[in-house]
Backbone as JSON Lines, residues from 0, in Angstrom:
{"i":0,"aa":"M","n":[5.67,11.18,10.2],"ca":[7.04,11.28,9.76],"c":[7.05,11.7,8.31]}
{"i":1,"aa":"D","n":[7.73,12.79,8.01],"ca":[7.87,13.27,6.64],"c":[9.3,13.05,6.17]}
{"i":2,"aa":"L","n":[9.43,12.78,4.88],"ca":[10.72,12.46,4.31],"c":[10.78,13.03,2.9]}
{"i":3,"aa":"T","n":[11.94,13.52,2.49],"ca":[12.11,14.01,1.13],"c":[13.34,13.37,0.51]}
{"i":4,"aa":"G","n":[13.34,13.31,-0.79],"ca":[14.5,12.82,-1.52],"c":[14.51,13.43,-2.9]}
{"i":5,"aa":"T","n":[15.7,13.79,-3.37],"ca":[15.87,14.33,-4.71],"c":[17.05,13.62,-5.35]}
{"i":6,"aa":"H","n":[16.89,13.27,-6.62],"ca":[17.94,12.55,-7.33],"c":[17.95,13.02,-8.79]}
{"i":7,"aa":"T","n":[19.13,13.1,-9.37],"ca":[19.25,13.48,-10.78],"c":[19.71,12.26,-11.58]}
{"i":8,"aa":"Y","n":[18.93,11.93,-12.61],"ca":[19.27,10.83,-13.5],"c":[20.02,11.37,-14.71]}
{"i":9,"aa":"D","n":[20.97,10.61,-15.19],"ca":[21.7,10.96,-16.4],"c":[20.93,10.41,-17.6]}
{"i":10,"aa":"A","n":[19.7,10.87,-17.72],"ca":[18.81,10.4,-18.79],"c":[17.76,11.48,-19.04]}
{"i":11,"aa":"S","n":[17.23,11.47,-20.24],"ca":[16.2,12.45,-20.6],"c":[14.91,12.17,-19.84]}
{"i":12,"aa":"L","n":[14.1,13.19,-19.73],"ca":[12.79,13.06,-19.08],"c":[11.95,11.99,-19.78]}
{"i":13,"aa":"D","n":[11.99,11.98,-21.1],"ca":[11.22,10.98,-21.84],"c":[11.69,9.56,-21.53]}
{"i":14,"aa":"S","n":[12.99,9.37,-21.35],"ca":[13.51,8.05,-21.0],"c":[13.05,7.62,-19.62]}
{"i":15,"aa":"V","n":[13.0,8.56,-18.68],"ca":[12.55,8.25,-17.33],"c":[11.08,7.86,-17.34]}
{"i":16,"aa":"I","n":[10.26,8.62,-18.06],"ca":[8.83,8.3,-18.16],"c":[8.65,6.93,-18.82]}
{"i":17,"aa":"A","n":[9.41,6.65,-19.85],"ca":[9.31,5.34,-20.52],"c":[9.63,4.21,-19.54]}
{"i":18,"aa":"M","n":[10.63,4.42,-18.69],"ca":[10.98,3.4,-17.69],"c":[9.82,3.2,-16.71]}
{"i":19,"aa":"L","n":[9.21,4.3,-16.27],"ca":[8.09,4.19,-15.33],"c":[6.91,3.45,-15.94]}
{"i":20,"aa":"C","n":[6.77,3.5,-17.26],"ca":[5.67,2.81,-17.96],"c":[6.0,1.35,-18.26]}
{"i":21,"aa":"D","n":[7.21,0.94,-18.01],"ca":[7.67,-0.4,-18.38],"c":[7.38,-1.39,-17.26]}
{"i":22,"aa":"R","n":[6.5,-2.35,-17.54],"ca":[6.13,-3.35,-16.52],"c":[7.35,-4.14,-16.04]}
{"i":23,"aa":"E","n":[8.21,-4.52,-16.96],"ca":[9.4,-5.3,-16.6],"c":[10.3,-4.49,-15.66]}
{"i":24,"aa":"A","n":[10.46,-3.21,-15.94],"ca":[11.28,-2.35,-15.08],"c":[10.66,-2.24,-13.69]}
{"i":25,"aa":"T","n":[9.35,-2.12,-13.63],"ca":[8.67,-1.99,-12.34],"c":[8.86,-3.24,-11.49]}
{"i":26,"aa":"V","n":[8.66,-4.4,-12.08],"ca":[8.84,-5.66,-11.34],"c":[10.3,-5.79,-10.9]}
{"i":27,"aa":"A","n":[11.23,-5.55,-11.82],"ca":[12.65,-5.68,-11.5],"c":[13.07,-4.71,-10.39]}
{"i":28,"aa":"K","n":[12.5,-3.51,-10.4],"ca":[12.84,-2.52,-9.37],"c":[12.49,-3.05,-7.98]}
{"i":29,"aa":"Y","n":[11.28,-3.53,-7.81],"ca":[10.88,-4.0,-6.48],"c":[11.6,-5.28,-6.1]}
{"i":30,"aa":"E","n":[11.84,-6.15,-7.07],"ca":[12.58,-7.37,-6.76],"c":[14.02,-7.05,-6.37]}
{"i":31,"aa":"S","n":[14.6,-5.99,-6.93],"ca":[15.96,-5.6,-6.57],"c":[16.04,-5.15,-5.1]}
{"i":32,"aa":"M","n":[14.9,-4.75,-4.55],"ca":[14.83,-4.33,-3.15],"c":[14.38,-5.47,-2.25]}
{"i":33,"aa":"K","n":[14.39,-6.7,-2.79],"ca":[14.03,-7.92,-2.05],"c":[12.53,-8.03,-1.77]}
{"i":34,"aa":"H","n":[11.71,-7.27,-2.48],"ca":[10.26,-7.47,-2.4],"c":[9.94,-8.68,-3.27]}
{"i":35,"aa":"H","n":[8.85,-9.36,-3.0],"ca":[8.53,-10.54,-3.79],"c":[7.05,-10.56,-4.13]}
{"i":36,"aa":"D","n":[6.67,-11.51,-4.97],"ca":[5.3,-11.62,-5.47],"c":[4.83,-10.28,-6.05]}
{"i":37,"aa":"V","n":[5.71,-9.65,-6.81],"ca":[5.42,-8.34,-7.39],"c":[4.5,-8.52,-8.6]}
{"i":38,"aa":"E","n":[3.41,-7.76,-8.61],"ca":[2.47,-7.8,-9.73],"c":[2.1,-6.38,-10.14]}
{"i":39,"aa":"V","n":[2.2,-6.11,-11.44],"ca":[1.69,-4.85,-11.97],"c":[0.22,-5.12,-12.3]}
{"i":40,"aa":"L","n":[-0.67,-4.6,-11.49],"ca":[-2.1,-4.86,-11.65],"c":[-2.74,-3.95,-12.69]}
{"i":41,"aa":"E","n":[-2.25,-2.72,-12.78],"ca":[-2.75,-1.76,-13.76],"c":[-1.59,-0.91,-14.25]}
{"i":42,"aa":"C","n":[-1.58,-0.65,-15.54],"ca":[-0.57,0.22,-16.12],"c":[-1.21,0.9,-17.33]}
{"i":43,"aa":"E","n":[-1.56,2.15,-17.16],"ca":[-2.2,2.9,-18.24],"c":[-1.39,4.16,-18.47]}
{"i":44,"aa":"D","n":[-0.9,4.33,-19.69],"ca":[-0.14,5.53,-19.98],"c":[-0.61,6.18,-21.27]}
{"i":45,"aa":"G","n":[-0.47,7.46,-21.3],"ca":[-0.81,8.25,-22.47],"c":[0.2,9.37,-22.6]}
{"i":46,"aa":"P","n":[0.01,10.24,-23.56],"ca":[0.99,11.31,-23.77],"c":[1.09,12.29,-22.6]}
{"i":47,"aa":"A","n":[0.07,12.36,-21.77],"ca":[0.1,13.33,-20.67],"c":[-0.29,12.73,-19.32]}
{"i":48,"aa":"S","n":[-0.33,11.39,-19.21],"ca":[-0.7,10.78,-17.94],"c":[-0.12,9.38,-17.83]}
{"i":49,"aa":"L","n":[-0.01,8.94,-16.59],"ca":[0.44,7.59,-16.29],"c":[-0.23,7.17,-15.0]}
{"i":50,"aa":"H","n":[-0.83,5.99,-15.03],"ca":[-1.46,5.4,-13.85],"c":[-0.85,4.02,-13.68]}
{"i":51,"aa":"L","n":[-0.4,3.73,-12.46],"ca":[0.24,2.46,-12.17],"c":[-0.25,1.95,-10.82]}
{"i":52,"aa":"L","n":[-0.67,0.68,-10.78],"ca":[-1.07,0.02,-9.54],"c":[-0.24,-1.25,-9.41]}
{"i":53,"aa":"V","n":[0.53,-1.35,-8.34],"ca":[1.44,-2.47,-8.14],"c":[1.19,-3.08,-6.78]}
{"i":54,"aa":"S","n":[1.17,-4.41,-6.74],"ca":[1.06,-5.14,-5.48],"c":[2.38,-5.88,-5.26]}
{"i":55,"aa":"R","n":[2.83,-5.91,-4.02],"ca":[4.07,-6.62,-3.71],"c":[4.06,-7.03,-2.24]}
{"i":56,"aa":"V","n":[4.86,-8.03,-1.94],"ca":[5.01,-8.49,-0.57],"c":[6.37,-8.01,-0.07]}
{"i":57,"aa":"V","n":[6.34,-7.39,1.11],"ca":[7.54,-6.8,1.67],"c":[7.8,-7.39,3.06]}
{"i":58,"aa":"D","n":[9.02,-7.83,3.27],"ca":[9.44,-8.34,4.58],"c":[10.27,-7.26,5.27]}
{"i":59,"aa":"V","n":[9.98,-7.01,6.54],"ca":[10.74,-6.02,7.32],"c":[11.21,-6.65,8.63]}
{"i":60,"aa":"D","n":[12.33,-6.16,9.09],"ca":[12.87,-6.59,10.37],"c":[12.41,-5.57,11.4]}
{"i":61,"aa":"L","n":[11.33,-5.89,12.08],"ca":[10.69,-4.95,13.01],"c":[11.47,-4.79,14.31]}
{"i":62,"aa":"P","n":[11.48,-3.57,14.85],"ca":[12.06,-3.39,16.18],"c":[11.11,-3.99,17.22]}
{"i":63,"aa":"G","n":[11.62,-4.34,18.36],"ca":[10.82,-4.99,19.4],"c":[9.55,-4.25,19.75]}
{"i":64,"aa":"F","n":[9.6,-2.91,19.85],"ca":[8.43,-2.16,20.27],"c":[7.3,-2.2,19.25]}
{"i":65,"aa":"A","n":[7.58,-2.58,18.01],"ca":[6.55,-2.61,16.97],"c":[5.97,-4.0,16.73]}
{"i":66,"aa":"K","n":[6.6,-5.03,17.27],"ca":[6.19,-6.41,16.97],"c":[4.8,-6.77,17.48]}
{"i":67,"aa":"K","n":[4.3,-6.07,18.47],"ca":[2.97,-6.39,19.0],"c":[1.85,-5.87,18.11]}
{"i":68,"aa":"V","n":[2.14,-4.88,17.27],"ca":[1.08,-4.27,16.45],"c":[1.3,-4.43,14.94]}
{"i":69,"aa":"L","n":[2.47,-4.89,14.53],"ca":[2.76,-5.05,13.1],"c":[3.27,-6.45,12.81]}
{"i":70,"aa":"K","n":[3.09,-6.86,11.56],"ca":[3.59,-8.15,11.1],"c":[4.88,-7.91,10.31]}
{"i":71,"aa":"P","n":[5.8,-8.86,10.32],"ca":[7.05,-8.66,9.58],"c":[6.89,-8.82,8.06]}
{"i":72,"aa":"T","n":[5.79,-9.43,7.62],"ca":[5.55,-9.61,6.18],"c":[4.21,-8.95,5.85]}
{"i":73,"aa":"N","n":[4.23,-8.07,4.85],"ca":[3.04,-7.3,4.51],"c":[2.84,-7.2,3.01]}
{"i":74,"aa":"I","n":[1.57,-7.16,2.62],"ca":[1.21,-6.92,1.22],"c":[1.01,-5.42,1.07]}
{"i":75,"aa":"M","n":[1.72,-4.84,0.11],"ca":[1.6,-3.41,-0.14],"c":[1.02,-3.21,-1.54]}
{"i":76,"aa":"R","n":[0.05,-2.3,-1.62],"ca":[-0.54,-1.94,-2.9],"c":[-0.27,-0.46,-3.12]}
{"i":77,"aa":"Q","n":[0.49,-0.18,-4.16],"ca":[0.89,1.2,-4.43],"c":[0.25,1.7,-5.71]}
{"i":78,"aa":"T","n":[-0.37,2.87,-5.6],"ca":[-0.96,3.54,-6.75],"c":[-0.17,4.8,-7.04]}
{"i":79,"aa":"D","n":[0.34,4.9,-8.25],"ca":[1.03,6.11,-8.72],"c":[0.18,6.76,-9.79]}
{"i":80,"aa":"E","n":[-0.01,8.07,-9.69],"ca":[-0.74,8.86,-10.68],"c":[0.17,10.0,-11.12]}
{"i":81,"aa":"W","n":[0.48,10.05,-12.4],"ca":[1.34,11.1,-12.96],"c":[0.56,11.9,-14.0]}
{"i":82,"aa":"K","n":[0.85,13.2,-14.05],"ca":[0.27,14.09,-15.08],"c":[1.39,14.96,-15.63]}
{"i":83,"aa":"R","n":[1.35,15.16,-16.94],"ca":[2.33,16.02,-17.58],"c":[1.85,17.47,-17.53]}
{"i":84,"aa":"G","n":[2.72,18.36,-17.12],"ca":[2.4,19.78,-17.07],"c":[2.6,20.45,-18.42]}
{"i":85,"aa":"E","n":[2.06,21.64,-18.55],"ca":[2.2,22.4,-19.79],"c":[3.66,22.69,-20.13]}
{"i":86,"aa":"D","n":[4.5,22.79,-19.11],"ca":[5.92,23.06,-19.34],"c":[6.72,21.79,-19.67]}
{"i":87,"aa":"G","n":[6.06,20.64,-19.74],"ca":[6.72,19.38,-20.06],"c":[7.16,18.58,-18.85]}
{"i":88,"aa":"S","n":[7.16,19.19,-17.67],"ca":[7.52,18.45,-16.46],"c":[6.36,17.52,-16.09]}
{"i":89,"aa":"W","n":[6.61,16.62,-15.17],"ca":[5.59,15.67,-14.71],"c":[5.44,15.82,-13.19]}
{"i":90,"aa":"A","n":[4.22,15.74,-12.71],"ca":[3.94,15.78,-11.28],"c":[2.99,14.64,-10.96]}
{"i":91,"aa":"G","n":[3.17,14.08,-9.78],"ca":[2.32,12.95,-9.45],"c":[2.12,12.79,-7.96]}
{"i":92,"aa":"T","n":[1.25,11.83,-7.66],"ca":[1.0,11.44,-6.29],"c":[1.17,9.93,-6.2]}
{"i":93,"aa":"F","n":[1.44,9.46,-5.01],"ca":[1.47,8.02,-4.78],"c":[0.81,7.73,-3.44]}
{"i":94,"aa":"D","n":[0.25,6.54,-3.35],"ca":[-0.44,6.11,-2.15],"c":[-0.13,4.64,-1.94]}
{"i":95,"aa":"V","n":[0.41,4.3,-0.78],"ca":[0.76,2.92,-0.47],"c":[-0.13,2.44,0.67]}
{"i":96,"aa":"A","n":[-0.96,1.47,0.39],"ca":[-1.81,0.85,1.4],"c":[-1.15,-0.46,1.83]}
{"i":97,"aa":"V","n":[-1.01,-0.63,3.12],"ca":[-0.42,-1.85,3.66],"c":[-1.57,-2.69,4.2]}
{"i":98,"aa":"T","n":[-1.85,-3.81,3.53],"ca":[-2.99,-4.65,3.88],"c":[-2.91,-5.14,5.32]}
{"i":99,"aa":"G","n":[-3.97,-4.87,6.07],"ca":[-4.07,-5.37,7.43],"c":[-3.17,-4.68,8.45]}
{"i":100,"aa":"A","n":[-2.55,-3.58,8.07],"ca":[-1.66,-2.87,9.0],"c":[-2.1,-1.41,9.1]}
{"i":101,"aa":"P","n":[-1.87,-0.81,10.23],"ca":[-2.3,0.58,10.43],"c":[-1.29,1.6,9.88]}
{"i":102,"aa":"I","n":[-0.65,1.25,8.77],"ca":[0.37,2.11,8.18],"c":[-0.13,2.64,6.85]}
{"i":103,"aa":"H","n":[0.12,3.92,6.61],"ca":[-0.24,4.56,5.35],"c":[0.96,5.4,4.91]}
{"i":104,"aa":"I","n":[1.41,5.18,3.69],"ca":[2.52,5.94,3.12],"c":[1.96,6.65,1.89]}
{"i":105,"aa":"F","n":[2.2,7.94,1.77],"ca":[1.65,8.71,0.66],"c":[2.53,9.92,0.41]}
{"i":106,"aa":"G","n":[2.37,10.51,-0.78],"ca":[3.16,11.7,-1.05],"c":[3.04,12.19,-2.46]}
{"i":107,"aa":"T","n":[3.97,13.07,-2.8],"ca":[4.01,13.68,-4.12],"c":[5.38,13.45,-4.74]}
{"i":108,"aa":"M","n":[5.42,13.57,-6.06],"ca":[6.68,13.39,-6.78],"c":[6.66,14.25,-8.03]}
{"i":109,"aa":"T","n":[7.84,14.67,-8.45],"ca":[7.97,15.46,-9.67],"c":[9.14,14.95,-10.48]}
{"i":110,"aa":"L","n":[9.04,15.15,-11.77],"ca":[10.13,14.88,-12.7],"c":[10.28,16.13,-13.57]}
{"i":111,"aa":"A","n":[11.49,16.66,-13.65],"ca":[11.72,17.86,-14.45],"c":[13.03,17.73,-15.2]}
{"i":112,"aa":"A","n":[13.02,18.18,-16.44],"ca":[14.24,18.17,-17.23],"c":[15.21,19.21,-16.68]}
{"i":113,"aa":"D","n":[16.48,18.84,-16.68],"ca":[17.56,19.75,-16.31],"c":[18.63,19.56,-17.38]}
{"i":114,"aa":"G","n":[18.45,20.28,-18.49],"ca":[19.31,20.02,-19.64],"c":[19.0,18.65,-20.19]}
{"i":115,"aa":"N","n":[20.03,17.81,-20.3],"ca":[19.86,16.43,-20.79],"c":[19.62,15.44,-19.67]}
{"i":116,"aa":"K","n":[19.45,15.94,-18.47],"ca":[19.23,15.08,-17.31],"c":[17.82,15.28,-16.78]}
{"i":117,"aa":"T","n":[17.44,14.47,-15.8],"ca":[16.11,14.56,-15.19],"c":[16.24,14.58,-13.68]}
{"i":118,"aa":"V","n":[15.56,15.54,-13.06],"ca":[15.54,15.65,-11.6],"c":[14.24,15.03,-11.09]}
{"i":119,"aa":"H","n":[14.38,14.09,-10.17],"ca":[13.25,13.37,-9.58],"c":[13.19,13.77,-8.11]}
{"i":120,"aa":"A","n":[12.1,14.41,-7.71],"ca":[11.93,14.82,-6.31],"c":[10.73,14.11,-5.71]}
{"i":121,"aa":"V","n":[10.88,13.65,-4.48],"ca":[9.82,12.92,-3.79],"c":[9.65,13.51,-2.39]}
{"i":122,"aa":"K","n":[8.39,13.74,-2.02],"ca":[8.04,14.14,-0.65],"c":[7.04,13.1,-0.17]}
{"i":123,"aa":"L","n":[7.31,12.49,0.97],"ca":[6.39,11.46,1.44],"c":[6.13,11.59,2.93]}
{"i":124,"aa":"S","n":[5.03,11.0,3.32],"ca":[4.63,10.96,4.72],"c":[4.34,9.52,5.11]}
{"i":125,"aa":"V","n":[4.7,9.17,6.32],"ca":[4.4,7.86,6.89],"c":[3.49,8.12,8.09]}
{"i":126,"aa":"D","n":[2.32,7.52,8.05],"ca":[1.35,7.69,9.12],"c":[1.03,6.32,9.71]}
{"i":127,"aa":"V","n":[1.16,6.19,11.01],"ca":[0.87,4.93,11.69],"c":[-0.18,5.21,12.75]}
{"i":128,"aa":"K","n":[-1.35,4.61,12.57],"ca":[-2.47,4.85,13.47],"c":[-2.5,3.8,14.57]}
{"i":129,"aa":"V","n":[-1.6,3.98,15.52],"ca":[-1.53,3.12,16.7],"c":[-1.37,4.05,17.9]}
{"i":130,"aa":"P","n":[-2.26,3.95,18.88],"ca":[-2.14,4.82,20.06],"c":[-0.78,4.68,20.75]}
{"i":131,"aa":"F","n":[-0.27,5.76,21.21],"ca":[0.95,5.87,22.0],"c":[2.25,5.64,21.23]}
{"i":132,"aa":"I","n":[2.33,4.58,20.4],"ca":[3.6,4.29,19.73],"c":[3.57,4.52,18.22]}
{"i":133,"aa":"G","n":[2.45,4.99,17.69],"ca":[2.35,5.19,16.24],"c":[3.41,6.14,15.71]}
{"i":134,"aa":"G","n":[3.63,7.24,16.4],"ca":[4.65,8.2,15.96],"c":[6.04,7.6,16.0]}
{"i":135,"aa":"R","n":[6.31,6.82,17.01],"ca":[7.62,6.15,17.14],"c":[7.83,5.14,16.02]}
{"i":136,"aa":"I","n":[6.79,4.39,15.67],"ca":[6.89,3.43,14.57],"c":[7.09,4.17,13.25]}
{"i":137,"aa":"A","n":[6.32,5.24,13.03],"ca":[6.46,6.02,11.8],"c":[7.87,6.59,11.68]}
{"i":138,"aa":"D","n":[8.41,7.1,12.77],"ca":[9.76,7.65,12.78],"c":[10.78,6.56,12.44]}
{"i":139,"aa":"W","n":[10.63,5.38,13.06],"ca":[11.52,4.26,12.77],"c":[11.42,3.86,11.3]}
{"i":140,"aa":"A","n":[10.19,3.71,10.79],"ca":[9.99,3.29,9.39],"c":[10.6,4.31,8.43]}
{"i":141,"aa":"G","n":[10.36,5.59,8.68],"ca":[10.89,6.63,7.81],"c":[12.4,6.66,7.75]}
{"i":142,"aa":"K","n":[13.03,6.41,8.88],"ca":[14.49,6.45,8.94],"c":[15.14,5.15,8.49]}
{"i":143,"aa":"N","n":[14.36,4.1,8.36],"ca":[14.92,2.79,8.02],"c":[14.35,2.26,6.7]}
{"i":144,"aa":"D","n":[13.3,1.44,6.75],"ca":[12.8,0.78,5.55],"c":[12.31,1.74,4.48]}
{"i":145,"aa":"V","n":[11.61,2.8,4.85],"ca":[11.1,3.73,3.84],"c":[12.26,4.47,3.19]}
{"i":146,"aa":"R","n":[13.23,4.93,3.95],"ca":[14.41,5.61,3.39],"c":[15.18,4.66,2.49]}
{"i":147,"aa":"R","n":[15.39,3.42,2.94],"ca":[16.11,2.44,2.11],"c":[15.36,2.19,0.81]}
{"i":148,"aa":"S","n":[14.03,2.11,0.87],"ca":[13.24,1.88,-0.35],"c":[13.38,3.05,-1.32]}
{"i":149,"aa":"L","n":[13.3,4.27,-0.82],"ca":[13.45,5.44,-1.68],"c":[14.83,5.46,-2.33]}
{"i":150,"aa":"D","n":[15.87,5.27,-1.53],"ca":[17.23,5.23,-2.07],"c":[17.41,4.07,-3.03]}
{"i":151,"aa":"G","n":[16.78,2.93,-2.71],"ca":[16.86,1.77,-3.6],"c":[16.19,2.02,-4.94]}
{"i":152,"aa":"E","n":[15.07,2.74,-4.93],"ca":[14.4,3.09,-6.19],"c":[15.28,3.99,-7.03]}
{"i":153,"aa":"F","n":[15.87,5.01,-6.43],"ca":[16.76,5.9,-7.18],"c":[17.93,5.11,-7.78]}
{"i":154,"aa":"A","n":[18.55,4.25,-7.0],"ca":[19.69,3.47,-7.47],"c":[19.29,2.52,-8.59]}
{"i":155,"aa":"F","n":[18.15,1.83,-8.42],"ca":[17.69,0.93,-9.47],"c":[17.42,1.7,-10.75]}
{"i":156,"aa":"N","n":[16.74,2.83,-10.62],"ca":[16.41,3.63,-11.81],"c":[17.67,4.06,-12.55]}
{"i":157,"aa":"D","n":[18.7,4.47,-11.82],"ca":[19.98,4.82,-12.45],"c":[20.51,3.66,-13.28]}
{"i":158,"aa":"K","n":[20.52,2.48,-12.66],"ca":[21.06,1.3,-13.32],"c":[20.22,0.93,-14.54]}
{"i":159,"aa":"W","n":[18.91,0.91,-14.38],"ca":[18.02,0.55,-15.48],"c":[18.2,1.52,-16.66]}
{"i":160,"aa":"L","n":[18.2,2.8,-16.35],"ca":[18.34,3.81,-17.41],"c":[19.68,3.67,-18.13]}
{"i":161,"aa":"A","n":[20.75,3.39,-17.39],"ca":[22.06,3.22,-18.01],"c":[22.09,2.0,-18.93]}
{"i":162,"aa":"E","n":[21.37,0.95,-18.56],"ca":[21.39,-0.29,-19.34],"c":[20.36,-0.33,-20.48]}
{"i":163,"aa":"H","n":[19.3,0.48,-20.4],"ca":[18.2,0.35,-21.34],"c":[17.9,1.59,-22.18]}
{"i":164,"aa":"T","n":[18.64,2.65,-22.0],"ca":[18.37,3.84,-22.8],"c":[19.65,4.35,-23.41]}
{"i":165,"aa":"A","n":[19.47,5.12,-24.45],"ca":[20.61,5.79,-25.08],"c":[21.05,6.92,-24.15]}
{"i":166,"aa":"P","n":[22.21,7.46,-24.35],"ca":[22.65,8.58,-23.52],"c":[21.63,9.72,-23.53]}
{"i":167,"aa":"A","n":[21.7,10.58,-22.53],"ca":[20.73,11.66,-22.34],"c":[20.64,12.58,-23.55]}
{"i":168,"aa":"T","n":[21.61,12.59,-24.4],"ca":[21.57,13.46,-25.57],"c":[20.8,12.84,-26.72]}
{"i":169,"aa":"A","n":[20.3,11.62,-26.53],"ca":[19.57,10.93,-27.59],"c":[18.24,11.63,-27.9]}
{"i":170,"aa":"K","n":[17.71,11.29,-29.07],"ca":[16.45,11.87,-29.51],"c":[15.31,11.5,-28.57]}
{"i":171,"aa":"K","n":[14.37,12.44,-28.37],"ca":[13.21,12.22,-27.51],"c":[12.23,11.24,-28.16]}
{"i":172,"aa":"R","n":[11.47,10.52,-27.31],"ca":[10.4,9.65,-27.83],"c":[9.33,10.54,-28.43]}
{"i":173,"aa":"S","n":[8.91,10.24,-29.61],"ca":[7.91,11.07,-30.29],"c":[6.57,11.08,-29.57]}
{"i":174,"aa":"S","n":[6.22,10.01,-28.87],"ca":[4.91,9.96,-28.19],"c":[4.87,10.86,-26.96]}
{"i":175,"aa":"R","n":[5.98,11.32,-26.5],"ca":[6.03,12.19,-25.31],"c":[6.4,13.61,-25.67]}
{"i":176,"aa":"A","n":[6.72,13.89,-26.9],"ca":[7.18,15.23,-27.28],"c":[6.07,16.24,-27.28]}
């Protein structure tokens, strides 16, 4: 199951990157989506890179056909790797491992300035390695929990940026210029 999402933030690219580097923002984002036991295990950022490893516990309301092969509560470990391009945009990959479950979520993401705003694009894949019903589970996950999570991240980021950054016309962070 493949899924895409694009969202425009009313904030500068530097403000968006600063939010992604903020441990408090990361924990609050996942908690806003009802994930719990959220831990930022690694957070390394520099002028042209960002590495983030986050562990969290996620509860899902499984459909009947998936209950025999999946658990309703899962530990997810997500690794995000971002690199700054020569043009100032950012491109990255993410990988979500679900402990003890045959589910793998992975994809790519970009951040690009659009005037004083930032466009965030995500392409992801959900792979479920279960004979016969894996595709059906992946399709269900993509249309339900994974889509809600992506939309929830965009919504949280909007709110965080509005509450924690100056308007998009504000001066850029010198460490990212």
